[in-house]
Short mmCIF file of C-alpha atoms and ligand atoms in Angstrom, two decimals:
data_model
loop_
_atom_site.label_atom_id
_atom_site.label_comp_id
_atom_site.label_asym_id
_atom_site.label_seq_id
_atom_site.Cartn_x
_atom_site.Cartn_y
_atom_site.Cartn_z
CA UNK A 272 10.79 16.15 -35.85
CA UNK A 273 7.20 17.86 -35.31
CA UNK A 274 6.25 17.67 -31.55
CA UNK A 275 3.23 18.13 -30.09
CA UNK A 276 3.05 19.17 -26.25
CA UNK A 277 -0.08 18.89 -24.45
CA UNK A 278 0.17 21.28 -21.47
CA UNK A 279 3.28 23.07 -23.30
CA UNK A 280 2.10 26.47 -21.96
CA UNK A 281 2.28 24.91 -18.10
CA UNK A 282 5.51 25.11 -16.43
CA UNK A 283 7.14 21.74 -17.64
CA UNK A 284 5.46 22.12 -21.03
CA UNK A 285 7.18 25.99 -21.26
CA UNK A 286 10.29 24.39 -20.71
CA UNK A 287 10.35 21.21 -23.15
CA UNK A 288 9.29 23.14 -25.89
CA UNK A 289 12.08 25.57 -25.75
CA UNK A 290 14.58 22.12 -25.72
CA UNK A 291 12.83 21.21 -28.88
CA UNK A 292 13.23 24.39 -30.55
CA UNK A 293 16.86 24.55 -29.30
CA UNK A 294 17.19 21.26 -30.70
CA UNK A 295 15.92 22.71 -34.05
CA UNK A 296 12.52 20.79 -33.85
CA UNK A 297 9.14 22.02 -34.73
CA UNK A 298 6.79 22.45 -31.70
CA UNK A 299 2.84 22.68 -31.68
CA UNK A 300 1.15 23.19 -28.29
CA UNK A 301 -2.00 22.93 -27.62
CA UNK A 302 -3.07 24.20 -23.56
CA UNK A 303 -6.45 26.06 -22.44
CA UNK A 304 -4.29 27.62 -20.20
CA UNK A 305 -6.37 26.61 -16.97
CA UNK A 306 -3.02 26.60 -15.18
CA UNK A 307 -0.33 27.62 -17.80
CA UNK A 308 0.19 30.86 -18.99
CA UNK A 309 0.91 32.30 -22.06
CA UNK A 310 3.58 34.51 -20.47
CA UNK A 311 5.33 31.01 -20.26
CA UNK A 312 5.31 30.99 -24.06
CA UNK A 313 5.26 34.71 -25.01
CA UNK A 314 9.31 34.50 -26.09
CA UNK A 315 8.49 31.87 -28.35
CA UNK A 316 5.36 32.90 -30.28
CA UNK A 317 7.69 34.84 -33.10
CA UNK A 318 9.43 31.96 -33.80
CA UNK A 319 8.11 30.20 -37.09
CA UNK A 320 9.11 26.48 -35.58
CA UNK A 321 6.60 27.36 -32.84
CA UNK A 322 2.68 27.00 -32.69
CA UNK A 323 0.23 27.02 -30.37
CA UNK A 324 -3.54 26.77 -30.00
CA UNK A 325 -5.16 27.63 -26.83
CA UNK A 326 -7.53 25.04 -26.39
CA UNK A 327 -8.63 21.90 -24.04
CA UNK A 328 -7.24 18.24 -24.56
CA UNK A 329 -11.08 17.19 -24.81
CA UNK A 330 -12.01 19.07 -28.11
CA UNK A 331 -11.39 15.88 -30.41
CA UNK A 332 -11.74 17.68 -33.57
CA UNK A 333 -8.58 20.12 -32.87
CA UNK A 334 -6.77 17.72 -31.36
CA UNK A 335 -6.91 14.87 -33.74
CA UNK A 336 -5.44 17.28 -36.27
CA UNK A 337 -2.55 18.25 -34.35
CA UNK A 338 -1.48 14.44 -33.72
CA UNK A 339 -2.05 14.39 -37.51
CA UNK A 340 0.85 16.91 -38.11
CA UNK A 341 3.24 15.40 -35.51
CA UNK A 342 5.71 12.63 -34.96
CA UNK A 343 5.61 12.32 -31.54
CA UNK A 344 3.13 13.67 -28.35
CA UNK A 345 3.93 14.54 -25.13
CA UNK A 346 0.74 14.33 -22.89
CA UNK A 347 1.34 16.67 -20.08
CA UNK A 348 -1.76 18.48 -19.53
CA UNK A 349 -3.04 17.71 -16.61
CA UNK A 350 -5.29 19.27 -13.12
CA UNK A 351 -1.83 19.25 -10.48
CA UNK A 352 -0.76 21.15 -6.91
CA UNK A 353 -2.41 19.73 -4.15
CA UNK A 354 -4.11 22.65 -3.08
CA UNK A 355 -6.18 22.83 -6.36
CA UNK A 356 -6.55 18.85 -5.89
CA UNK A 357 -8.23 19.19 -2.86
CA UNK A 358 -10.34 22.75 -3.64
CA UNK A 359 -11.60 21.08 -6.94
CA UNK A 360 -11.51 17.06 -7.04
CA UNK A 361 -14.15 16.89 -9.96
CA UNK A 362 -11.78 18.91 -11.97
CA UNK A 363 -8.85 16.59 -11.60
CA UNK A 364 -10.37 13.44 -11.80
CA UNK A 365 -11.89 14.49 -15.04
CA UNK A 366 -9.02 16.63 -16.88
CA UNK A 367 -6.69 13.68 -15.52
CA UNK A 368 -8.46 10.64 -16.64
CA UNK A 369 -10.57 12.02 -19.90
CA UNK A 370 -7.71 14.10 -20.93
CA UNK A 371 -5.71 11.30 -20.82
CA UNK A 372 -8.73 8.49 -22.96
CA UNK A 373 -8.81 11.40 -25.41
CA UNK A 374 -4.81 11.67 -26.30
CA UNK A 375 -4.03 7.75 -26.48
CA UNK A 376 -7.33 7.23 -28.78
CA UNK A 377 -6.50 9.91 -31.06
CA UNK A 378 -2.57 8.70 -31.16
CA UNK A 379 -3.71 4.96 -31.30
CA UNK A 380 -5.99 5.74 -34.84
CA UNK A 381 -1.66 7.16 -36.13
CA UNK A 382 0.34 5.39 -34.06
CA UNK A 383 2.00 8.22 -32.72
CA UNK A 384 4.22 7.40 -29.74
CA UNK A 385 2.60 9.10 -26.89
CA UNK A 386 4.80 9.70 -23.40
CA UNK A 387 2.66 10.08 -20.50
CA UNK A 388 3.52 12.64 -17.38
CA UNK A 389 2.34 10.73 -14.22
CA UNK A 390 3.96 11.96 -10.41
CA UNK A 391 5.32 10.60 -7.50
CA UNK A 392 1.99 10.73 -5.93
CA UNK A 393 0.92 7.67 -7.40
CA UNK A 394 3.40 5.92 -4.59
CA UNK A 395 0.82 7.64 -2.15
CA UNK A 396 1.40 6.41 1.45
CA UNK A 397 3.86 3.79 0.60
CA UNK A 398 6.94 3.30 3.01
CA UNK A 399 9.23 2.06 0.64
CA UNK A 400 11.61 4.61 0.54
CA UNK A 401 13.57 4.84 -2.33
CA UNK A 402 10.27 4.26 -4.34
CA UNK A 403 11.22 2.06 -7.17
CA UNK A 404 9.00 2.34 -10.56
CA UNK A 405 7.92 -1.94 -9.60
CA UNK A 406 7.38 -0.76 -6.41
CA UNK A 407 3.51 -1.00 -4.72
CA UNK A 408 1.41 2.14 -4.57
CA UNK A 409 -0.37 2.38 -1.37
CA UNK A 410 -3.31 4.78 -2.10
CA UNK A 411 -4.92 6.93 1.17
CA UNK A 412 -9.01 6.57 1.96
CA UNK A 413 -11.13 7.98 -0.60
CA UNK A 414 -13.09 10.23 1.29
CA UNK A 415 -9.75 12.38 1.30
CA UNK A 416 -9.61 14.30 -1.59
CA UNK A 417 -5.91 14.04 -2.05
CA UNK A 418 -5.80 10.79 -3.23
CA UNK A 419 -8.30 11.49 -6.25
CA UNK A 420 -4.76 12.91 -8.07
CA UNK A 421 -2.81 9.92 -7.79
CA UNK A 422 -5.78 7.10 -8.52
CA UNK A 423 -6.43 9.88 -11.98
CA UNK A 424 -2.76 9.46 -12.62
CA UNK A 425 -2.74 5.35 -11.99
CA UNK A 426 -5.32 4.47 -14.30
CA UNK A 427 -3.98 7.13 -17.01
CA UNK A 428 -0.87 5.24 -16.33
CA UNK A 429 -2.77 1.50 -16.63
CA UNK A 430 -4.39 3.21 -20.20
CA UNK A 431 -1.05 4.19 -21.31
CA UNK A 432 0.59 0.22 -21.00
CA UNK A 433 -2.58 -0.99 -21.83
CA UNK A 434 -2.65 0.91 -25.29
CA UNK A 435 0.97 -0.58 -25.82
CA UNK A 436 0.20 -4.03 -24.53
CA UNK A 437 -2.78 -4.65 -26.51
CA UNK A 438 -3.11 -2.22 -29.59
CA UNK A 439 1.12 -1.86 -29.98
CA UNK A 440 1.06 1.97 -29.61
CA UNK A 441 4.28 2.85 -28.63
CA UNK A 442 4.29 4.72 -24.57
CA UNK A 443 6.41 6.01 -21.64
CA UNK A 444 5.05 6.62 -18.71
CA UNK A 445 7.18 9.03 -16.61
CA UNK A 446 6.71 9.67 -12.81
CA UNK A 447 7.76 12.96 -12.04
CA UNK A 448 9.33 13.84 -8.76
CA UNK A 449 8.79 17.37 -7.58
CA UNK A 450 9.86 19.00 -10.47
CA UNK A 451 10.78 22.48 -10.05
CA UNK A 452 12.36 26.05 -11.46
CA UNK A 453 11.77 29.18 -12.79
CA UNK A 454 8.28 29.51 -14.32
CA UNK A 455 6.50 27.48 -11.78
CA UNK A 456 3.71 28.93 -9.92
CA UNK A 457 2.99 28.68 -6.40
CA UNK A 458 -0.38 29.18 -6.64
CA UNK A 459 -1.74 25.67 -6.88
CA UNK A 460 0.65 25.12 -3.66
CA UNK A 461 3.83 24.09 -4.53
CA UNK A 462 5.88 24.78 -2.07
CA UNK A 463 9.59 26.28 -3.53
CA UNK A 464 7.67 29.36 -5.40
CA UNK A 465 5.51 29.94 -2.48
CA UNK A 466 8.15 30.02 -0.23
CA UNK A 467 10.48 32.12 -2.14
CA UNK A 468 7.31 34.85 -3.00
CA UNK A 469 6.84 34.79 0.94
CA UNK A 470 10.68 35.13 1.40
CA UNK A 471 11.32 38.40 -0.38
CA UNK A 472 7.95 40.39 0.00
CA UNK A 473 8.79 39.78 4.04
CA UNK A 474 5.70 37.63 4.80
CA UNK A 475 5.75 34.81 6.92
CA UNK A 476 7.14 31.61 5.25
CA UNK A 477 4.56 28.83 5.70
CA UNK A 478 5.98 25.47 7.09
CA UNK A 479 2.93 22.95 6.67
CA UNK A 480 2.72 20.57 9.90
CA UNK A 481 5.87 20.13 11.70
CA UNK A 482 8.45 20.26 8.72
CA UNK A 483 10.28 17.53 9.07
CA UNK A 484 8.77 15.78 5.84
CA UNK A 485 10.63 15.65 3.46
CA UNK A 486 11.16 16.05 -0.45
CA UNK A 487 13.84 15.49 -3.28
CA UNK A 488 13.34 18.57 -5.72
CA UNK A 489 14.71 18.29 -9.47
CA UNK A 490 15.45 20.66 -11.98
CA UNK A 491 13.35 21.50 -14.41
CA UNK A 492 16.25 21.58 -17.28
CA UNK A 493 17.28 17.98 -15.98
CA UNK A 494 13.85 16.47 -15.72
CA UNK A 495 13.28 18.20 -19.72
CA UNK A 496 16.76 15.98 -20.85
CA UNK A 497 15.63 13.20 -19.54
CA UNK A 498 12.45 13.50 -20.75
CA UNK A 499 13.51 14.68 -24.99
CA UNK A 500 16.54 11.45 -24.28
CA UNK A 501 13.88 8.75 -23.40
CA UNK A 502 11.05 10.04 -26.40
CA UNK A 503 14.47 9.02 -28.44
CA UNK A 504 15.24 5.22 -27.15
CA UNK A 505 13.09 2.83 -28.77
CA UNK A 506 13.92 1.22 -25.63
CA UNK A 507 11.85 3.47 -22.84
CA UNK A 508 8.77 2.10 -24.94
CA UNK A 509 5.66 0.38 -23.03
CA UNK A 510 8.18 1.07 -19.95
CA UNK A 511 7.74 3.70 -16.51
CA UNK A 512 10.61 5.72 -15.24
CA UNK A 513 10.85 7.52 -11.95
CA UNK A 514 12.91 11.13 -12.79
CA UNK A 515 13.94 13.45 -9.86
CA UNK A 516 16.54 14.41 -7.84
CA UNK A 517 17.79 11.98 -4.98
CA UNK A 518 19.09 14.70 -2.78
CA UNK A 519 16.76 15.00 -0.04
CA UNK A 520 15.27 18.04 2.33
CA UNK A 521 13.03 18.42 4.74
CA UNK A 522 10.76 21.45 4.27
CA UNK A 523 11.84 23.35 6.97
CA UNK A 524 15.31 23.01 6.36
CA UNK A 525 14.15 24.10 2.71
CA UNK A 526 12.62 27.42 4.48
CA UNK A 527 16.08 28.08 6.41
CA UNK A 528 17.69 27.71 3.01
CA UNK A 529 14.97 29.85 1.25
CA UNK A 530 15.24 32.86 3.94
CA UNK A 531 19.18 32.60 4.32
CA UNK A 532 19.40 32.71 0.35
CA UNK A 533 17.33 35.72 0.02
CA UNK A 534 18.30 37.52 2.33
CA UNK A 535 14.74 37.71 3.65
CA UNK A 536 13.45 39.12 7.23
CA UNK A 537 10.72 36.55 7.28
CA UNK A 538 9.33 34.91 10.11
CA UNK A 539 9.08 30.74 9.99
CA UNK A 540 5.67 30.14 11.13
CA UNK A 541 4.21 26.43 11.49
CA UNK A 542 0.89 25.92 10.01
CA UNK A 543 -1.44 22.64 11.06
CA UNK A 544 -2.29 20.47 7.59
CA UNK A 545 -5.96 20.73 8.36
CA UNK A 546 -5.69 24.45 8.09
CA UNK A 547 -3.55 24.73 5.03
CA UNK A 548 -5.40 21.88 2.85
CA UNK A 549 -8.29 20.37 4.63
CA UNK A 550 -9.51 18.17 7.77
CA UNK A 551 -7.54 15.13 8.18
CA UNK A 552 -5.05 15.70 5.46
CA UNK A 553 -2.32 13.37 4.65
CA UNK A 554 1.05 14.12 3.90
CA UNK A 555 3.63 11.90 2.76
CA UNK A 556 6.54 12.50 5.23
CA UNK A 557 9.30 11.15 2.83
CA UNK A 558 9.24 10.88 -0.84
CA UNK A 559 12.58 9.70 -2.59
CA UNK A 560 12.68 8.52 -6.00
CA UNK A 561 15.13 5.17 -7.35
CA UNK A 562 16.27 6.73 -10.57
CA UNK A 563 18.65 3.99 -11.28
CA UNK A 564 16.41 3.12 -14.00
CA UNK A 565 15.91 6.30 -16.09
CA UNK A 566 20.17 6.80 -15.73
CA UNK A 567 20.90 3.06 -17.06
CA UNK A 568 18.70 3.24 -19.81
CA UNK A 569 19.79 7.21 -20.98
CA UNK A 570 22.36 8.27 -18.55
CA UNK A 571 20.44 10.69 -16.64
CA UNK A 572 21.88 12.22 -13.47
CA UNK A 573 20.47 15.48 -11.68
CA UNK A 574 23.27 17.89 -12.32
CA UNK A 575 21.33 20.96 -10.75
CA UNK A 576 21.87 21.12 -7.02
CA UNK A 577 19.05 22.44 -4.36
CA UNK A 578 21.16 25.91 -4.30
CA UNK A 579 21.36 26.48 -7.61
CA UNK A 580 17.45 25.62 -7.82
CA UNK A 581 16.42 28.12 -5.05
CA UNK A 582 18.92 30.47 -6.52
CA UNK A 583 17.22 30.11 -10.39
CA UNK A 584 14.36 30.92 -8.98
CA UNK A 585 14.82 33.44 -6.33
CA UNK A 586 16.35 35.41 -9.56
CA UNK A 587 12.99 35.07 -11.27
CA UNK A 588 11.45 36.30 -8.72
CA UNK A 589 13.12 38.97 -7.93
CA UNK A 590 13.32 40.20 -11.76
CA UNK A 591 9.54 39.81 -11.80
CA UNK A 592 9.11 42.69 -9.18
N1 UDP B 125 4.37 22.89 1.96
C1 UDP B 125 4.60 23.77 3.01
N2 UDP B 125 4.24 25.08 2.86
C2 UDP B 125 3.65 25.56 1.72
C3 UDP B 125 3.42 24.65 0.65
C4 UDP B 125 3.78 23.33 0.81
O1 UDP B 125 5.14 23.39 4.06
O2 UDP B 125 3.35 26.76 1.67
C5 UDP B 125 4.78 21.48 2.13
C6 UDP B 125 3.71 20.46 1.78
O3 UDP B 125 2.86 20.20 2.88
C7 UDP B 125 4.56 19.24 1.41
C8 UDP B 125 5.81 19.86 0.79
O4 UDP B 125 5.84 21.21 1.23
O5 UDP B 125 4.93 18.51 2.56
C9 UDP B 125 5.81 19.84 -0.72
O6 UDP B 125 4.61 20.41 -1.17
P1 UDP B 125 4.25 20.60 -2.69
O7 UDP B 125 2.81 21.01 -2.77
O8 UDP B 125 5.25 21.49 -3.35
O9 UDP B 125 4.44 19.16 -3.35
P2 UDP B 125 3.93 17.71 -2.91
O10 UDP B 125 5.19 16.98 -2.63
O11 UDP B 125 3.06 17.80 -1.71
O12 UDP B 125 3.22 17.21 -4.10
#
């Protein structure tokens, strides 16, 4: 099968395309690496199943030939991390939603089956915890930026069933739920990589509010199975899946874990929301995902747990300095 990964330099993207290749596959990426890296990718650029081409989603010309040469297209390039959400809104709202018009119009002329990465953060401020994928999506005030991510991501998601609904062309829309691992940067704000960075240089380890919000993290090795087993089932097709990890932590527990586990000196310290993002920032205090879809339809259950995350990537860490 010839892939192509939008994003496939990003974090995510890094990791699906080594699947493929494991799987044998033939992987073309295309990513203008605004917020991937081509360190991501540098182990696979020798292999002759691999290609990339650093460009944006929006040039139609390149793009249209690369969903030319492939089967299928995973659309994962995309503006994400709050921080650089709410530091450049115009940004996301356009890489999210044109991004997203440009990739199902070019698949839609080949009928290319397309599967769509949208997040958690489309459930927004909604108190139905689990969140299940028919659930309703409770977006915050638009005058706070925040909320510009997960509106981007809803109407990409509305586009995606719409292009199956009305023109046939096959989608999945997949809500991802704090996906995590090695690779992932904690520079758009993401909170595991910062806090293990902060953990073993010896700086303070920055708890956001009071801490007792909470989060489910998943693997990025699970999330990238479940992803490559639903592109497979003709079933997942004009359908949205929640993936993630139902075990649940609050963020300061997470830092506890984060300093015990490295062995770090670190001080906790408690930063106010309005400082770390912006004034009159909204978190979500809990964010759970109902993956009994995703595991009836292709068996998927988290097998990674929180300690073996933190440890994964408190060992890249460390090997990086
Ligand atoms: N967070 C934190 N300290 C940090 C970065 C993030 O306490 O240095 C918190 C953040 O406010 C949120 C949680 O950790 O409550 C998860 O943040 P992240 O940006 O990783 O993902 P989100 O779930 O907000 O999309």
């Amino acid at each position: 099968m010839r892939v192509l990964i939008t994003g496939g330099a990003g974090f995510i993207g890094s990791h699906l395309s080594d699947a493929y290749i494991e799987r044998g596959d033939e992987v073309y990426v295309i990513d203008d690496l605004s917020t991937g890296s081509i360190e991501n990718i540098q182990h696979l650029k020798n292999n002759p199943s691999f290609h990339y081409t650093i460009e944006s989603v929006g040039n139609h010309q390149v793009l249209a030939e690369l969903v030319d040469q492939c089967d299928v297209i995973f659309h994962l390039a995309a503006a994400v991390g709050v921080k650089l959400i709410v530091e450049s809104p115009v940004r996301t709202i356009e890489t999210n939603v044109h991004g997203t018009e440009v990739v199902l119009n070019l698949a839609n002329k080949k009928k290319k089956k397309v599967l769509i990465a949208s997040t958690s953060e489309v459930y927004g401020l909604s108190t139905e915890v689990p969140f299940r994928e028919d659930g309703n999506l409770v977006m915050g005030a638009t005058i706070k930026g925040r909320w510009s991510y997960a509106c981007s991501k809803a109407i990409d998601e509305f586009l995606a069933l719409a292009y199956w609904r009305e023109k046939k062309l096959p989608t999945i829309v997949v809500r991802l739920f704090n996906t995590v691992g090695p690779r992932q940067t904690g520079q758009y704000g993401m909170v595991i990589p910062t806090f293990v960075k902060q953990a073993l240089s010896g700086r303070p380890i920055t708890v956001y509010g009071d801490g007792k919000q909470s989060r489910c993290f998943g693997y990025v090795g699970d999330v990238v199975g479940a992803l490559v087993n639903l592109m497979d089932n003709r079933e997942a097709v004009g359908q949205v899946f929640n993936i993630g990890s139902s075990q649940e932590v609050t963020i300061l527990e997470l830092a506890q874990r984060v300093k015990e586990m490295a062995n770090s000196s670190s001080e906790i310290v408690f930063v106010p929301y309005d400082e770390a993002y912006e004034e009159g920032f909204e978190d979500m205090p809990r964010r759970v995902p109902d993956i009994s879809k995703v595991s009836a339809l292709v068996g998927f259950s988290p097998r990674m747990s929180l300690d073996g995350i933190l440890q994964s990537v408190i060992n890249y860490y460390s090997g990086r300095r």
